[in-house]
N, CA, C and O atoms as a GROMACS GRO file, in nm:
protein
  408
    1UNK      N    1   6.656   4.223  -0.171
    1UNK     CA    2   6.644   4.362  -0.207
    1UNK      C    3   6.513   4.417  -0.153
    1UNK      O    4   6.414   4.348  -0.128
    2UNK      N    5   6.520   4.531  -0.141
    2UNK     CA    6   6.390   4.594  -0.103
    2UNK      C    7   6.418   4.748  -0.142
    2UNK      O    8   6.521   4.810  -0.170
    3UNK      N    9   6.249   4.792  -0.127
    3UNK     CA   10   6.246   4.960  -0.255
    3UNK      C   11   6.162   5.017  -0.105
    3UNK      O   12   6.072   4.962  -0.041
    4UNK      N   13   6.243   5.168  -0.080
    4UNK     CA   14   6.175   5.220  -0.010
    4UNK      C   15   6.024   5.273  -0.024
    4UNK      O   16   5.988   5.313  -0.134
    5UNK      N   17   5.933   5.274   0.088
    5UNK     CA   18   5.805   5.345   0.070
    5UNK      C   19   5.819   5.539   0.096
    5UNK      O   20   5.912   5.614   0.123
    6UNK      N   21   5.674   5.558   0.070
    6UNK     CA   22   5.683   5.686   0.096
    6UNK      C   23   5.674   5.731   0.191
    6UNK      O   24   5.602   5.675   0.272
    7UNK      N   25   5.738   5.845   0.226
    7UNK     CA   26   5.710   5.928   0.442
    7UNK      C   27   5.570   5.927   0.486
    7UNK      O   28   5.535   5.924   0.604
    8UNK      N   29   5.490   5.929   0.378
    8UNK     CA   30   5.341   5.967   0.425
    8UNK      C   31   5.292   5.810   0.439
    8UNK      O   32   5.194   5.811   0.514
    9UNK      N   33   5.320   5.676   0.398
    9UNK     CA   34   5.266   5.547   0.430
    9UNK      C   35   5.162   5.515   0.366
    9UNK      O   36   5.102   5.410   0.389
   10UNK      N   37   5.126   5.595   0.282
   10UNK     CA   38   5.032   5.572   0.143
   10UNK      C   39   5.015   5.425   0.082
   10UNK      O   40   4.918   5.380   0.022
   11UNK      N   41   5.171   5.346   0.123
   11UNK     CA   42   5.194   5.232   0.054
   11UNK      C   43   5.220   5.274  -0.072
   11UNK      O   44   5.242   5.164  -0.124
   12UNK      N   45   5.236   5.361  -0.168
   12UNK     CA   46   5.334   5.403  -0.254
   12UNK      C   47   5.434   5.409  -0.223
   12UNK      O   48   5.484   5.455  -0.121
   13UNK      N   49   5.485   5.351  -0.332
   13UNK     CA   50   5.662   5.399  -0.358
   13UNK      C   51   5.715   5.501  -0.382
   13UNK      O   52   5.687   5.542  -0.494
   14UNK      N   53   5.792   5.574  -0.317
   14UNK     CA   54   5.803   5.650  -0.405
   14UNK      C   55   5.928   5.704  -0.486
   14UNK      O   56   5.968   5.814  -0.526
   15UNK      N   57   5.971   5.565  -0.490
   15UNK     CA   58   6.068   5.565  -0.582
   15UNK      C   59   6.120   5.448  -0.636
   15UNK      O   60   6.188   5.379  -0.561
   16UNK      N   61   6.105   5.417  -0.729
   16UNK     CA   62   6.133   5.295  -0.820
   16UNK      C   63   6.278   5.232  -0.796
   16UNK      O   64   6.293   5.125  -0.854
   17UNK      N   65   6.406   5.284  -0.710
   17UNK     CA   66   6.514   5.259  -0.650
   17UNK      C   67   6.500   5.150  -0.591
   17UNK      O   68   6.404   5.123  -0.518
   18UNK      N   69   6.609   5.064  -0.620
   18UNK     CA   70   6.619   4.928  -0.503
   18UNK      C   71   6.766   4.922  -0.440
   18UNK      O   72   6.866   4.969  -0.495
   19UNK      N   73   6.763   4.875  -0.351
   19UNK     CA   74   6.873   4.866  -0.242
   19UNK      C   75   6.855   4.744  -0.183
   19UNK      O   76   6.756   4.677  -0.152
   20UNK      N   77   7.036   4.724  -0.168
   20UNK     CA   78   7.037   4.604  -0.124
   20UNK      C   79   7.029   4.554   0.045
   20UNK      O   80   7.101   4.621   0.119
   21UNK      N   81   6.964   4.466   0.098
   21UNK     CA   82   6.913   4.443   0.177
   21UNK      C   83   7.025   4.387   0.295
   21UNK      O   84   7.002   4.354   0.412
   22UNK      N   85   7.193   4.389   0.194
   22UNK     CA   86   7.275   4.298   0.260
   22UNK      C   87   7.361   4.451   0.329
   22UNK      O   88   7.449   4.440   0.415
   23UNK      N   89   7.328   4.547   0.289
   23UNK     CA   90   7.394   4.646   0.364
   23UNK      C   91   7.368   4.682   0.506
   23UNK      O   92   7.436   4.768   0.564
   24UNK      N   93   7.242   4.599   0.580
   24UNK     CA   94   7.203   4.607   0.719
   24UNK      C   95   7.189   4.518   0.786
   24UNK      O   96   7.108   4.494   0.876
   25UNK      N   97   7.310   4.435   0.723
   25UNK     CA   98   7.296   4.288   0.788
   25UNK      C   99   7.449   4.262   0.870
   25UNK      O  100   7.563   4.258   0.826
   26UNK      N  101   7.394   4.247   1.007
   26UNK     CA  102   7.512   4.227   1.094
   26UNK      C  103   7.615   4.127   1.050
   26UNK      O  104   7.569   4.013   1.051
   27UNK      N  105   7.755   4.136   1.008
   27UNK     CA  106   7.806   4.107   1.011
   27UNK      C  107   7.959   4.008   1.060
   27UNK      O  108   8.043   3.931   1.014
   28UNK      N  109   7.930   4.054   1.145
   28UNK     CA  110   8.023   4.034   1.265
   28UNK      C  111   8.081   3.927   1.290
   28UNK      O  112   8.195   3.896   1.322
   29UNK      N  113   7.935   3.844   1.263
   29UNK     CA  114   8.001   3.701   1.248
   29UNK      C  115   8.134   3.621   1.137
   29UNK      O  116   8.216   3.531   1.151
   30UNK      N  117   8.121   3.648   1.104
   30UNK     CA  118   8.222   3.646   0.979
   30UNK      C  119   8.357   3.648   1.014
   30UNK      O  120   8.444   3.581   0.959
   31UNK      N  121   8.379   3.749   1.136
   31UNK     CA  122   8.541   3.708   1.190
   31UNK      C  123   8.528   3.627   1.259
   31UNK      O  124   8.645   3.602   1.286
   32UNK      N  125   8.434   3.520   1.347
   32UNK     CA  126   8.449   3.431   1.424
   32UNK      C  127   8.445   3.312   1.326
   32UNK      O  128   8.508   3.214   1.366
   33UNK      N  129   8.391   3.302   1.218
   33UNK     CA  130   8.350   3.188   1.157
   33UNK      C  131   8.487   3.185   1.033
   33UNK      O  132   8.507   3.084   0.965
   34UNK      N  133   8.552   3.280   1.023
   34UNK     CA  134   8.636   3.242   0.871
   34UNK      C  135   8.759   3.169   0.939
   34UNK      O  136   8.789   3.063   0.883
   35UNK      N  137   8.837   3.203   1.049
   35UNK     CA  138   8.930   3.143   1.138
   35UNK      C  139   8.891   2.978   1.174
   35UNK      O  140   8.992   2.914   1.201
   36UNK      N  141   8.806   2.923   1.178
   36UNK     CA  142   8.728   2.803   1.202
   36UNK      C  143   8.742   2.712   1.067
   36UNK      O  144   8.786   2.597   1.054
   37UNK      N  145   8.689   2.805   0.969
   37UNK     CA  146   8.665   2.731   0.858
   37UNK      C  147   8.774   2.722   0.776
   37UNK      O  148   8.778   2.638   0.686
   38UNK      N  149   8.901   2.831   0.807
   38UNK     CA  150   9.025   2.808   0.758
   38UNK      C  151   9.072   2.714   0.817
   38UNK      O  152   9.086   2.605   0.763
   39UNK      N  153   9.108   2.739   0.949
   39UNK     CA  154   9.168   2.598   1.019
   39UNK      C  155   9.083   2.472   0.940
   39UNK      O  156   9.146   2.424   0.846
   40UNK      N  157   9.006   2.438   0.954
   40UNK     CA  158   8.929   2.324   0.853
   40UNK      C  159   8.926   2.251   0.740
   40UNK      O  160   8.902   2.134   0.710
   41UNK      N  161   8.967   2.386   0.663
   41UNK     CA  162   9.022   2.378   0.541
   41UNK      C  163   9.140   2.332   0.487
   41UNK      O  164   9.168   2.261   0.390
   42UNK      N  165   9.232   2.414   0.611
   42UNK     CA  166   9.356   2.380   0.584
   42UNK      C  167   9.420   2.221   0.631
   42UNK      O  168   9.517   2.162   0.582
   43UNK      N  169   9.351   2.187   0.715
   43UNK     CA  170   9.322   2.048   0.743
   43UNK      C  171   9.293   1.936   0.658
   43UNK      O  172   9.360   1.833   0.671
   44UNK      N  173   9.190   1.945   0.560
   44UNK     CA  174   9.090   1.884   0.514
   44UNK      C  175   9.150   1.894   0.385
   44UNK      O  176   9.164   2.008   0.343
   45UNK      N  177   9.196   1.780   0.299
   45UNK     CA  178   9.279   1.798   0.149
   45UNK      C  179   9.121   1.787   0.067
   45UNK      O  180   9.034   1.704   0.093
   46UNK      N  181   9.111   1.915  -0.056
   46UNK     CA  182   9.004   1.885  -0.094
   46UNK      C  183   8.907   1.985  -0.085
   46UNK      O  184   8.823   2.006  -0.173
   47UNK      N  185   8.921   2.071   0.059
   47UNK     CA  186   8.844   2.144   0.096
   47UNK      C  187   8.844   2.248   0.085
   47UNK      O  188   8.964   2.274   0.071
   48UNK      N  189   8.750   2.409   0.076
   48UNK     CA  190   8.769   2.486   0.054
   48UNK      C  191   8.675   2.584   0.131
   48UNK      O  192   8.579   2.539   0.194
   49UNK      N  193   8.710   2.772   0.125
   49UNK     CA  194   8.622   2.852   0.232
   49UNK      C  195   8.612   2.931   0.093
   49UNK      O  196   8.704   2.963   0.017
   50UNK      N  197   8.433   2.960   0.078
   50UNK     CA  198   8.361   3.090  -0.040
   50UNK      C  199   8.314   3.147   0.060
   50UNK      O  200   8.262   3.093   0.158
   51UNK      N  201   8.331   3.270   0.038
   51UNK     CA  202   8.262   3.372   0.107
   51UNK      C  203   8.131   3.460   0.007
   51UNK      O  204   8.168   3.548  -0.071
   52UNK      N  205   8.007   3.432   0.017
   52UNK     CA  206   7.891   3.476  -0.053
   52UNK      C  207   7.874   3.635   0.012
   52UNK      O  208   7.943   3.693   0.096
   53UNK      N  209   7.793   3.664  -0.038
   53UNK     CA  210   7.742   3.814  -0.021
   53UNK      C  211   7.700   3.836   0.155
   53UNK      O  212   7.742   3.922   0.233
   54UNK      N  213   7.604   3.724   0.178
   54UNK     CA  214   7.567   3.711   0.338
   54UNK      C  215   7.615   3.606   0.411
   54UNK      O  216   7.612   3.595   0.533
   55UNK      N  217   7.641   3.560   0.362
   55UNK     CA  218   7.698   3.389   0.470
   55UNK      C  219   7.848   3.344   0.415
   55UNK      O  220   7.894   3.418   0.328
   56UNK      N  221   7.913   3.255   0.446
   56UNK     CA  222   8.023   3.196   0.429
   56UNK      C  223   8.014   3.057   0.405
   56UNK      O  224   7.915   2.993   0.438
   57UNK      N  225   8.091   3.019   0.362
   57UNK     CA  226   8.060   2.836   0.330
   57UNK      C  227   8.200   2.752   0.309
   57UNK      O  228   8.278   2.778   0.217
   58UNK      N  229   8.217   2.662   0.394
   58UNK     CA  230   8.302   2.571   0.391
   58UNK      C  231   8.309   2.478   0.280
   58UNK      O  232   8.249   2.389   0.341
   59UNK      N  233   8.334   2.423   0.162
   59UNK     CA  234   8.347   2.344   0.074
   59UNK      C  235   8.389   2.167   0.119
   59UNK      O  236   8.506   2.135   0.098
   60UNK      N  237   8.334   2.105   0.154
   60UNK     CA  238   8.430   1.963   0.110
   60UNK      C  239   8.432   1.891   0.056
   60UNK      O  240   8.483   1.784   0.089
   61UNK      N  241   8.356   1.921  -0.094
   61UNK     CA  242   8.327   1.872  -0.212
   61UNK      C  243   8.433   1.745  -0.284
   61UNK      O  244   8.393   1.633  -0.316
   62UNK      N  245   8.568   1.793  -0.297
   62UNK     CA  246   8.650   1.717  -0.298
   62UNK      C  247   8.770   1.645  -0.212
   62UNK      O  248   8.886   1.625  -0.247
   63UNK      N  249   8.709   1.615  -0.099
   63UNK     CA  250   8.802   1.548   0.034
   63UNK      C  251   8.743   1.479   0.051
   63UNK      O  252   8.626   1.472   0.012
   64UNK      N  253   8.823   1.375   0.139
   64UNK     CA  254   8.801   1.209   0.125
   64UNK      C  255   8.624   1.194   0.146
   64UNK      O  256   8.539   1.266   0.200
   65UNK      N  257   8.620   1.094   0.093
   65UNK     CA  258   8.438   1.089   0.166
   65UNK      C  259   8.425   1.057   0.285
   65UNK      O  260   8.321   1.088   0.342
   66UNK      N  261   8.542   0.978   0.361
   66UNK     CA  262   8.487   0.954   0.485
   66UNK      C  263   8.524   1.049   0.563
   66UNK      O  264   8.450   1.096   0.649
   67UNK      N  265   8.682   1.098   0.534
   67UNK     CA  266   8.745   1.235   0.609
   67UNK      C  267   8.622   1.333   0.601
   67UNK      O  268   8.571   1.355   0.710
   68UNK      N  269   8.565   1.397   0.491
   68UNK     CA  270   8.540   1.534   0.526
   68UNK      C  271   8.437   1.526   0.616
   68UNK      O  272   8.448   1.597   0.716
   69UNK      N  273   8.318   1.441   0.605
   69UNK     CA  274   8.184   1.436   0.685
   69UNK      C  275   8.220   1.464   0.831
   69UNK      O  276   8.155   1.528   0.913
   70UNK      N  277   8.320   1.411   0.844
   70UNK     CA  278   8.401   1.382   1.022
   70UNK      C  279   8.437   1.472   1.022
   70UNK      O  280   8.438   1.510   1.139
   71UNK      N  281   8.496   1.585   0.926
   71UNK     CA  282   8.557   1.710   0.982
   71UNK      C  283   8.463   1.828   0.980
   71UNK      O  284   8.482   1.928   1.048
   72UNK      N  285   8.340   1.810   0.882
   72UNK     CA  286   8.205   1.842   0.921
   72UNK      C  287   8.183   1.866   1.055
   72UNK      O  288   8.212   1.971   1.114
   73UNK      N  289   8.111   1.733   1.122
   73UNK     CA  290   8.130   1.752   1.244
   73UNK      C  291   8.158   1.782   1.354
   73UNK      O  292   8.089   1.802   1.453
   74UNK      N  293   8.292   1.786   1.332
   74UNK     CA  294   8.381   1.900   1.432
   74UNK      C  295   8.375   1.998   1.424
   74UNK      O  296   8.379   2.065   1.528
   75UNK      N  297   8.359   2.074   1.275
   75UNK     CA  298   8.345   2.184   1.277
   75UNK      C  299   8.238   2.255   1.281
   75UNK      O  300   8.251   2.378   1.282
   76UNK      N  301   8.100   2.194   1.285
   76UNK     CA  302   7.961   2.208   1.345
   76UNK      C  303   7.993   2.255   1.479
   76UNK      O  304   7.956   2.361   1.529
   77UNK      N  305   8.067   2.164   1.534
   77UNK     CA  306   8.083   2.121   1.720
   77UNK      C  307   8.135   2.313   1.784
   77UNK      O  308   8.083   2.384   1.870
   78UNK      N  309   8.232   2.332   1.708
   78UNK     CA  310   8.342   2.465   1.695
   78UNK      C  311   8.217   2.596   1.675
   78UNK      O  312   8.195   2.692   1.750
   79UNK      N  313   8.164   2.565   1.573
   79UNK     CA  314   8.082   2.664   1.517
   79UNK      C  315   7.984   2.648   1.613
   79UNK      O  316   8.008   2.744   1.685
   80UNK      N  317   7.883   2.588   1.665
   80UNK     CA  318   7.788   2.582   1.805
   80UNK      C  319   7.871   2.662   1.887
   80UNK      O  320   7.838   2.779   1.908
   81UNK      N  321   7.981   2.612   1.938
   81UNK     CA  322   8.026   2.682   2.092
   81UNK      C  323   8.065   2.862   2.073
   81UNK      O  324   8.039   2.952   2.152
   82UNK      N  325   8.134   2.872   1.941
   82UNK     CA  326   8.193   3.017   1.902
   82UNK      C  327   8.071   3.115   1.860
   82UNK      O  328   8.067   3.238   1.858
   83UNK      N  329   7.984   3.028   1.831
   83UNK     CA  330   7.866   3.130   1.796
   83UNK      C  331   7.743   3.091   1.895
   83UNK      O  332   7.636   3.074   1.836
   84UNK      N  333   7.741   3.080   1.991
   84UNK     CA  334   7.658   3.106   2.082
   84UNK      C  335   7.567   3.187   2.122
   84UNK      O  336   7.458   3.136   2.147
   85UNK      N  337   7.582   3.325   2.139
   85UNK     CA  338   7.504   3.398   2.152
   85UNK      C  339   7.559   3.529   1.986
   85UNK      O  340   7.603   3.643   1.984
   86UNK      N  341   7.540   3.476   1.928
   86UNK     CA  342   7.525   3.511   1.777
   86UNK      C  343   7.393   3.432   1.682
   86UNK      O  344   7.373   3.311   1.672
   87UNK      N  345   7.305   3.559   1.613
   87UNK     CA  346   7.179   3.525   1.575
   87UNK      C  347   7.234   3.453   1.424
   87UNK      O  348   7.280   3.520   1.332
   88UNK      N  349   7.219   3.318   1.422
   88UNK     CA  350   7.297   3.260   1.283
   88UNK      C  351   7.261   3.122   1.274
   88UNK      O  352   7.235   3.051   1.371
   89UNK      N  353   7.261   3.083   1.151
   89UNK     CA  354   7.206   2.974   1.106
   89UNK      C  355   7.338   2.887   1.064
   89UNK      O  356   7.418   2.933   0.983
   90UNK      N  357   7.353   2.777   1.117
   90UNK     CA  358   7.429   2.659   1.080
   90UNK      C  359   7.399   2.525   1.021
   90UNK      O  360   7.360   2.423   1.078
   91UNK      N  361   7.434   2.553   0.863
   91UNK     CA  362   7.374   2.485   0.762
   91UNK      C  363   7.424   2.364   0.730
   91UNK      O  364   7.544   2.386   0.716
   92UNK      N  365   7.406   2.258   0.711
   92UNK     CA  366   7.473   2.114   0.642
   92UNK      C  367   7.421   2.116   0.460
   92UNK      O  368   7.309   2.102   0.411
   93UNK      N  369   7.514   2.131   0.415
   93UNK     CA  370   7.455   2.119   0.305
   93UNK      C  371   7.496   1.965   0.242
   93UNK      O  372   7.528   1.888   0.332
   94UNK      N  373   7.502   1.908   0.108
   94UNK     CA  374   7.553   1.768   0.109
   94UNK      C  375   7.667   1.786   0.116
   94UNK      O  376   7.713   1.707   0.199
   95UNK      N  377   7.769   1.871   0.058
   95UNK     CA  378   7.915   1.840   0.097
   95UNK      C  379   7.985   2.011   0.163
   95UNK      O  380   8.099   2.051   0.140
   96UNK      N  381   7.922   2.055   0.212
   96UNK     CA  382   7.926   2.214   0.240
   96UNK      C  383   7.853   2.195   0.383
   96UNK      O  384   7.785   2.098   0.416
   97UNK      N  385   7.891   2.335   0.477
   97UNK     CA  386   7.888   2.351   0.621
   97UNK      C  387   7.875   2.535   0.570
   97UNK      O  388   7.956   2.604   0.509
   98UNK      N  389   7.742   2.569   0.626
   98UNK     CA  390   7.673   2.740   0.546
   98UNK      C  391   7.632   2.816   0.688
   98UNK      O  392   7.542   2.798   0.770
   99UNK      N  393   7.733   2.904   0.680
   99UNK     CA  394   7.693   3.014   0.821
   99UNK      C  395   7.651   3.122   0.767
   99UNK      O  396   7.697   3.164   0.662
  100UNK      N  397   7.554   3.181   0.837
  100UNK     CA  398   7.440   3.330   0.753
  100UNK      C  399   7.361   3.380   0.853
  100UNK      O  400   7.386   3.322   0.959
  101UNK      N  401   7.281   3.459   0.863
  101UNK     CA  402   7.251   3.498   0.967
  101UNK      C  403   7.125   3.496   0.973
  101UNK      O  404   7.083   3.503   0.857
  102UNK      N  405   7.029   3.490   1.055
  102UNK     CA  406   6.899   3.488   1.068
  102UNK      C  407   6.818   3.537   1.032
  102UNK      O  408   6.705   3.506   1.070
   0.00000   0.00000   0.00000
């Protein structure tokens, strides 16, 4: 979140209003990455796609332990090549794969 300043740059506020910070955040990515992570999903018994406020996240919390890590991987591999020249962060979490943007 962030609260606008005043026109004059006083460094006052001048207004106690907050706004959310996710309304100027490129998006875009999000249609390249949900097609990926569905295919993945739908693959992967166990697995699942949340979509958060700024990023997206693959679940494989409950799929095999050795299956999901491996389908991790691939789908790291997918997500590198499709987002290439897209400003975005590709996350490993312990059982989660977190795309968001820079």
């Amino acid at each position: 979140f962030l609260r606008h300043c005043s026109a004059e740059g006083d460094g006052e506020d001048s207004s106690d209003e907050w706004m959310a910070t996710t309304d100027y955040i490129d998006s875009d990515f999000l249609d390249v990455v949900r097609p990926i992570f569905a295919y993945f999903a739908e693959r992967t018994p166990g697995s699942y796609v949340e979509e958060r406020d700024t990023s997206i996240v693959w679940n494989f919390l409950y799929a095999n332990s050795d299956f999901g890590p491996i389908q991790a991987l691939e789908c790291r591999q997918h997500l590198l090549s499709a987002l290439s020249t897209c400003y975005v962060d590709i996350l490993f979490g312990t059982k989660s794969l977190e795309v968001r943007p820079q």
